[in-house]
Short mmCIF file of C-alpha atoms in Angstrom, two decimals:
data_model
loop_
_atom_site.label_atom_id
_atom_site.label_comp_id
_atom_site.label_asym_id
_atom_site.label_seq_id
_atom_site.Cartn_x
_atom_site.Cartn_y
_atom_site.Cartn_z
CA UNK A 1 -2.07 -24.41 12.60
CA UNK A 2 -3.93 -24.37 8.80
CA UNK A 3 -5.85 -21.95 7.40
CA UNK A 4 -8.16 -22.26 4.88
CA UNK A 5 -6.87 -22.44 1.77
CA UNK A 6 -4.42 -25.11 2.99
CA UNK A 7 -1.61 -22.54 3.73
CA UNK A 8 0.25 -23.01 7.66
CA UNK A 9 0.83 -20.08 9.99
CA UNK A 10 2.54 -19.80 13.09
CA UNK A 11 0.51 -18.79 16.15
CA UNK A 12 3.46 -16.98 18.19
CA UNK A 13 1.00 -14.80 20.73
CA UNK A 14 -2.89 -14.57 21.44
CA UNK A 15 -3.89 -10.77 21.55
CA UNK A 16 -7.59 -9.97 22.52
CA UNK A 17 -8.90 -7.04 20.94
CA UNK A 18 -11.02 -6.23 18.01
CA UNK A 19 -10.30 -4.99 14.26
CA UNK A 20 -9.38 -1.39 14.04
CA UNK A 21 -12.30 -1.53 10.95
CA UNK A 22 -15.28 -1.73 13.29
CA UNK A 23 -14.19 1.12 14.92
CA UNK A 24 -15.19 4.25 13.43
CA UNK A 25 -12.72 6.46 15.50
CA UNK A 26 -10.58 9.42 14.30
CA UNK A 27 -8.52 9.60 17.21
CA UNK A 28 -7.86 5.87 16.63
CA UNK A 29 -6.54 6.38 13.37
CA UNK A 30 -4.16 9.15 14.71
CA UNK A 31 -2.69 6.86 16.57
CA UNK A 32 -2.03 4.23 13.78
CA UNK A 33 -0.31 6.73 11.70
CA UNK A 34 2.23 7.75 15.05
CA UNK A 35 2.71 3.86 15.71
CA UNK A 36 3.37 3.50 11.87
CA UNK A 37 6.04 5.99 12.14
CA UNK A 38 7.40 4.56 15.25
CA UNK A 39 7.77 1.33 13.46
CA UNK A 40 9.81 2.57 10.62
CA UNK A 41 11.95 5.01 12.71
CA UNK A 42 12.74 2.21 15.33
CA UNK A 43 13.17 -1.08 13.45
CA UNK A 44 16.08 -1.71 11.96
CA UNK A 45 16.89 -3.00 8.19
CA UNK A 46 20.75 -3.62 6.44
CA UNK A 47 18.74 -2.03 3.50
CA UNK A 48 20.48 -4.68 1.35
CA UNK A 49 16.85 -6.04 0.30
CA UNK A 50 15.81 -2.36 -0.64
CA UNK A 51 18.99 -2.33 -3.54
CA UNK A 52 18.45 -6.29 -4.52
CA UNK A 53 14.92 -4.95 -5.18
CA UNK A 54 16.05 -2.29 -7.97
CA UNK A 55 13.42 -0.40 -6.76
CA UNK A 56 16.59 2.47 -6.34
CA UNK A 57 16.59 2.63 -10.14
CA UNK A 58 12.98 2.66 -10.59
CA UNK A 59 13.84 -0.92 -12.69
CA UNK A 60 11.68 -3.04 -10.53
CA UNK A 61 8.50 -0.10 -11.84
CA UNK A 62 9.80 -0.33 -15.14
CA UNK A 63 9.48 -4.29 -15.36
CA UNK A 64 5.94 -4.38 -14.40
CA UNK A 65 5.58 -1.31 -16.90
CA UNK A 66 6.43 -2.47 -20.13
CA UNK A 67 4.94 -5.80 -18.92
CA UNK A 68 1.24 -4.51 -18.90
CA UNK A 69 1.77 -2.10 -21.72
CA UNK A 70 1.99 -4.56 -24.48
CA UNK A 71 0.43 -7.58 -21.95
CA UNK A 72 -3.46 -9.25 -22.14
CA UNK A 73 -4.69 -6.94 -19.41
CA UNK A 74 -7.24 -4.42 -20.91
CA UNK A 75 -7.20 -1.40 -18.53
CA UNK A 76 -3.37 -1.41 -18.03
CA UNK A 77 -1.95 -1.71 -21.64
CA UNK A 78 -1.11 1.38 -23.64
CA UNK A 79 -3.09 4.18 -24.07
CA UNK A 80 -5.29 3.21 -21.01
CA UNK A 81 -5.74 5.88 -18.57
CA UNK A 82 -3.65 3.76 -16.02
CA UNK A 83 -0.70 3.67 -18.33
CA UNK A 84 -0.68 7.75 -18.99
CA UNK A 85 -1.05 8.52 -15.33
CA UNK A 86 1.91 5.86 -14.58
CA UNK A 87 3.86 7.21 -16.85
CA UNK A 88 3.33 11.32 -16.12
CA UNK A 89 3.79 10.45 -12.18
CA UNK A 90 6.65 7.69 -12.93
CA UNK A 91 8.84 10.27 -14.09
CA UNK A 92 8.47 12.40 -10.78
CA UNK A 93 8.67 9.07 -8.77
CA UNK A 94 11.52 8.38 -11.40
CA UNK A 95 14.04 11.43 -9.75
CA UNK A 96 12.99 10.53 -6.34
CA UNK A 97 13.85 6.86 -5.94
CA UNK A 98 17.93 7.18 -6.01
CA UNK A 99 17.39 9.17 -2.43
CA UNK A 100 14.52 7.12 -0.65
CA UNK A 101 15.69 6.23 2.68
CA UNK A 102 13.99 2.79 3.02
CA UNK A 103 12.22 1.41 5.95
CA UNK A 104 10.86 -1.54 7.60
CA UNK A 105 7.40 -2.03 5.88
CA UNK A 106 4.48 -3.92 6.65
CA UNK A 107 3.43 -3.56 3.30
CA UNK A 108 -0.31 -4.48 3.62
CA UNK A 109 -1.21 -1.99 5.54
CA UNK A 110 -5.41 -2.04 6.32
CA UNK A 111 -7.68 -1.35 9.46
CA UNK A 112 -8.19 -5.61 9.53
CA UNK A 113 -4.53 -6.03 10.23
CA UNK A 114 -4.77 -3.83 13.15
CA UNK A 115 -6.28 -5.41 16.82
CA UNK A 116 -7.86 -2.50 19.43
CA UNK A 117 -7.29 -3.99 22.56
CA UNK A 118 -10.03 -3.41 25.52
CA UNK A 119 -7.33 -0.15 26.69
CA UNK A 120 -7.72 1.04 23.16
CA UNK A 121 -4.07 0.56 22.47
CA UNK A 122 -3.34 -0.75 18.43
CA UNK A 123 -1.29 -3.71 17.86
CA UNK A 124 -0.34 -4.43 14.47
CA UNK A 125 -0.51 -8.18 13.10
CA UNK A 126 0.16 -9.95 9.97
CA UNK A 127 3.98 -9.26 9.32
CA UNK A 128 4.31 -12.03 6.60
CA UNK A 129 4.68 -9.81 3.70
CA UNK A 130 6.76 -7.59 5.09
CA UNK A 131 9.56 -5.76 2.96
CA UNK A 132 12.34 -2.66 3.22
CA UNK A 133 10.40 0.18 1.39
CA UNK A 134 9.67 3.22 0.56
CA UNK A 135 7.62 5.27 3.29
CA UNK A 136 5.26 6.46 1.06
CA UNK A 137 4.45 2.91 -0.31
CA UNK A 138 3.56 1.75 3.51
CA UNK A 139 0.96 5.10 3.21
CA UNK A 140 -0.51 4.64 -0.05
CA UNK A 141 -1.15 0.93 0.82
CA UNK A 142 -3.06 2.06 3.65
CA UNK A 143 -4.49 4.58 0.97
CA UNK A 144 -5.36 1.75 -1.46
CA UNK A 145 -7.33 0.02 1.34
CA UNK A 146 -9.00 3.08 2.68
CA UNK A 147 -10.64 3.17 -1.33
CA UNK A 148 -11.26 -0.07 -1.85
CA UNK A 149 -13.00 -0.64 0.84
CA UNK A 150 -14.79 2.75 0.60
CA UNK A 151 -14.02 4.36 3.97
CA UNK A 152 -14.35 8.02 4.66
CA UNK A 153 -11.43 9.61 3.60
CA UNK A 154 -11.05 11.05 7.13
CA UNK A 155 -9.35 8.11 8.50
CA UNK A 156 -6.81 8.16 6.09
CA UNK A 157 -6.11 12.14 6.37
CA UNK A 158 -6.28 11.47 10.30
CA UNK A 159 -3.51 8.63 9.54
CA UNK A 160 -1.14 10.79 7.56
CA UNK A 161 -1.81 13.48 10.55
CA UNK A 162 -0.55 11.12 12.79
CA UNK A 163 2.46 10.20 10.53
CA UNK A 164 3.49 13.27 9.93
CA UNK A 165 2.70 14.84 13.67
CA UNK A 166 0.27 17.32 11.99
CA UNK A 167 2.64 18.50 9.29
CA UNK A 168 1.88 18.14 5.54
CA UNK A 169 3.55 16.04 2.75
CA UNK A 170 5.40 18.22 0.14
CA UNK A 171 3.97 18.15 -3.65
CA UNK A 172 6.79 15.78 -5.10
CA UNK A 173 6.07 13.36 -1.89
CA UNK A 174 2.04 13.80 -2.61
CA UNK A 175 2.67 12.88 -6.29
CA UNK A 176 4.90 9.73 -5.34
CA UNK A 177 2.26 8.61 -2.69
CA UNK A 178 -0.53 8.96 -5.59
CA UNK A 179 1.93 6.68 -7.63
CA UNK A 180 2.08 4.43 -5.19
CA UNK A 181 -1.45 3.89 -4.87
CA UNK A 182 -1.81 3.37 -8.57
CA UNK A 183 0.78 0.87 -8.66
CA UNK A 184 -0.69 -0.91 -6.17
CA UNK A 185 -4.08 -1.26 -7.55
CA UNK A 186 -2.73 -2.32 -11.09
CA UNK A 187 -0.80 -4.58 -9.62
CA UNK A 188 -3.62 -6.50 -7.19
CA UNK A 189 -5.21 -6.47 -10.90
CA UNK A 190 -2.25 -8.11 -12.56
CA UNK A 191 -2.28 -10.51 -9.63
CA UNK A 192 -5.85 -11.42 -10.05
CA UNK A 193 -5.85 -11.73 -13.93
CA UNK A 194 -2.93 -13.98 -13.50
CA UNK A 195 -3.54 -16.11 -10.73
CA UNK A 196 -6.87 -15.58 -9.05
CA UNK A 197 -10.18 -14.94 -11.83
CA UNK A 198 -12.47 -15.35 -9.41
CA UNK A 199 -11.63 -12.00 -7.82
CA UNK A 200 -10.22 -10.20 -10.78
CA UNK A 201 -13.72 -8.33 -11.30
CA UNK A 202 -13.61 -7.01 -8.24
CA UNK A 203 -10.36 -5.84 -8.39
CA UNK A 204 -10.70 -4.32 -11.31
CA UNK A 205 -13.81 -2.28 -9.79
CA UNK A 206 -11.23 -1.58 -6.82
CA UNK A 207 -8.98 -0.08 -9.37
CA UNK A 208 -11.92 2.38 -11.05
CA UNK A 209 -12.29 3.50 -7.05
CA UNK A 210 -8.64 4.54 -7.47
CA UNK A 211 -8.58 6.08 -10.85
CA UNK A 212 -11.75 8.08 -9.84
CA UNK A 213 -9.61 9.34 -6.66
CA UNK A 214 -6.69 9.87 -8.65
CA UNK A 215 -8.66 12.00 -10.87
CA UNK A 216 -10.77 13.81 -8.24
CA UNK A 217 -6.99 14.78 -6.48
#
């Protein structure tokens, strides 16, 4: 099968249900965060992608980094409010990464990649990009999304509920999933300025929506 742009895909199962987006449901969101966790504690990885990565290091940050500070991109070079938050929650993220235990990661994790089937029960779809990662960076994508897309802020504190079975992320994990979620967003905009223009305004107004958040927080 082709999709639009030209790209194939392989059909490998027809599930009937509806995107988890049209449903405004807490409880539903609970439940994405405990099926998240399933996922990572249950599927196995060698972990040999996680080191090849240098994401261990904190290298693979670092590259992108010193790319945008002195790079063509406006809002990311240096002195930008992007680069001083990077840089003051880099250095926490910095100590952590040697010790991340990685796991299987979607790594596009949204409320359109997730089917409700007619029993209510959440099937996740769209495994093409997936990686070995940091836990945090599976959460702060579905962070990222949550902003962007302007959703109450309720799904994504029901999500991490769900995660987490009710218990609350420590400040050095809060700090790293904040990090995340910056790094994200200047990266979608590095993306866009690079290879995409005609969505590289919105992206960039996606990445004010995260600022703004990282700044209310």
């Amino acid at each position: 099968a082709s999709i639009a742009d030209g790209q194939d895909v392989l059909v490998t199962q027809r599930i009937e249900g509806m995107p988890l987006i049209i449903r405004d449901d807490l409880d539903l969101r609970l439940s994405l965060g405990e099926l998240v966790k399933f996922m990572h504690s249950k599927v196995k990885i060698t972990g040999e992608e996680w080191v090849r990565s240098k994401k261990t290091t904190f290298e693979y940050y670092d590259h992108f980094l010193f790319y945008w500070l002195q790079g063509p991109i406006t809002e990311l070079r240096k002195g930008t409010v992007t680069q001083v938050l990077l840089s003051q929650l880099g250095e926490n993220f910095r100590q952590r990464c040697p010790y991340v235990t990685p796991v299987f990661c979607h790594q596009d994790l949204h409320d359109n990649q997730v089917l409700v089937t007619n029993e209510d029960r959440l099937v996740l779809v769209d495994f093409e990009n997936w990686q070995e990662g940091d836990s945090l960076n599976e959460l702060a994508h579905y962070l990222f999304h949550t902003i962007r897309t302007d959703r109450d802020l309720r799904f994504f504190r029901e999500f991490i509920s769900g995660y987490l079975s009710g218990a609350n992320l420590e400040d050095d994990e809060k700090l790293a999933l904040v990090f995340h979620a910056l790094f994200i967003s200047a990266k979608a905009v590095s993306y866009f300025y690079n290879f995409r223009r005609d969505y590289l305004e919105t992206a960039r107004k996606n990445h004010q929506k995260v600022l703004s958040f990282v700044d209310r927080e």
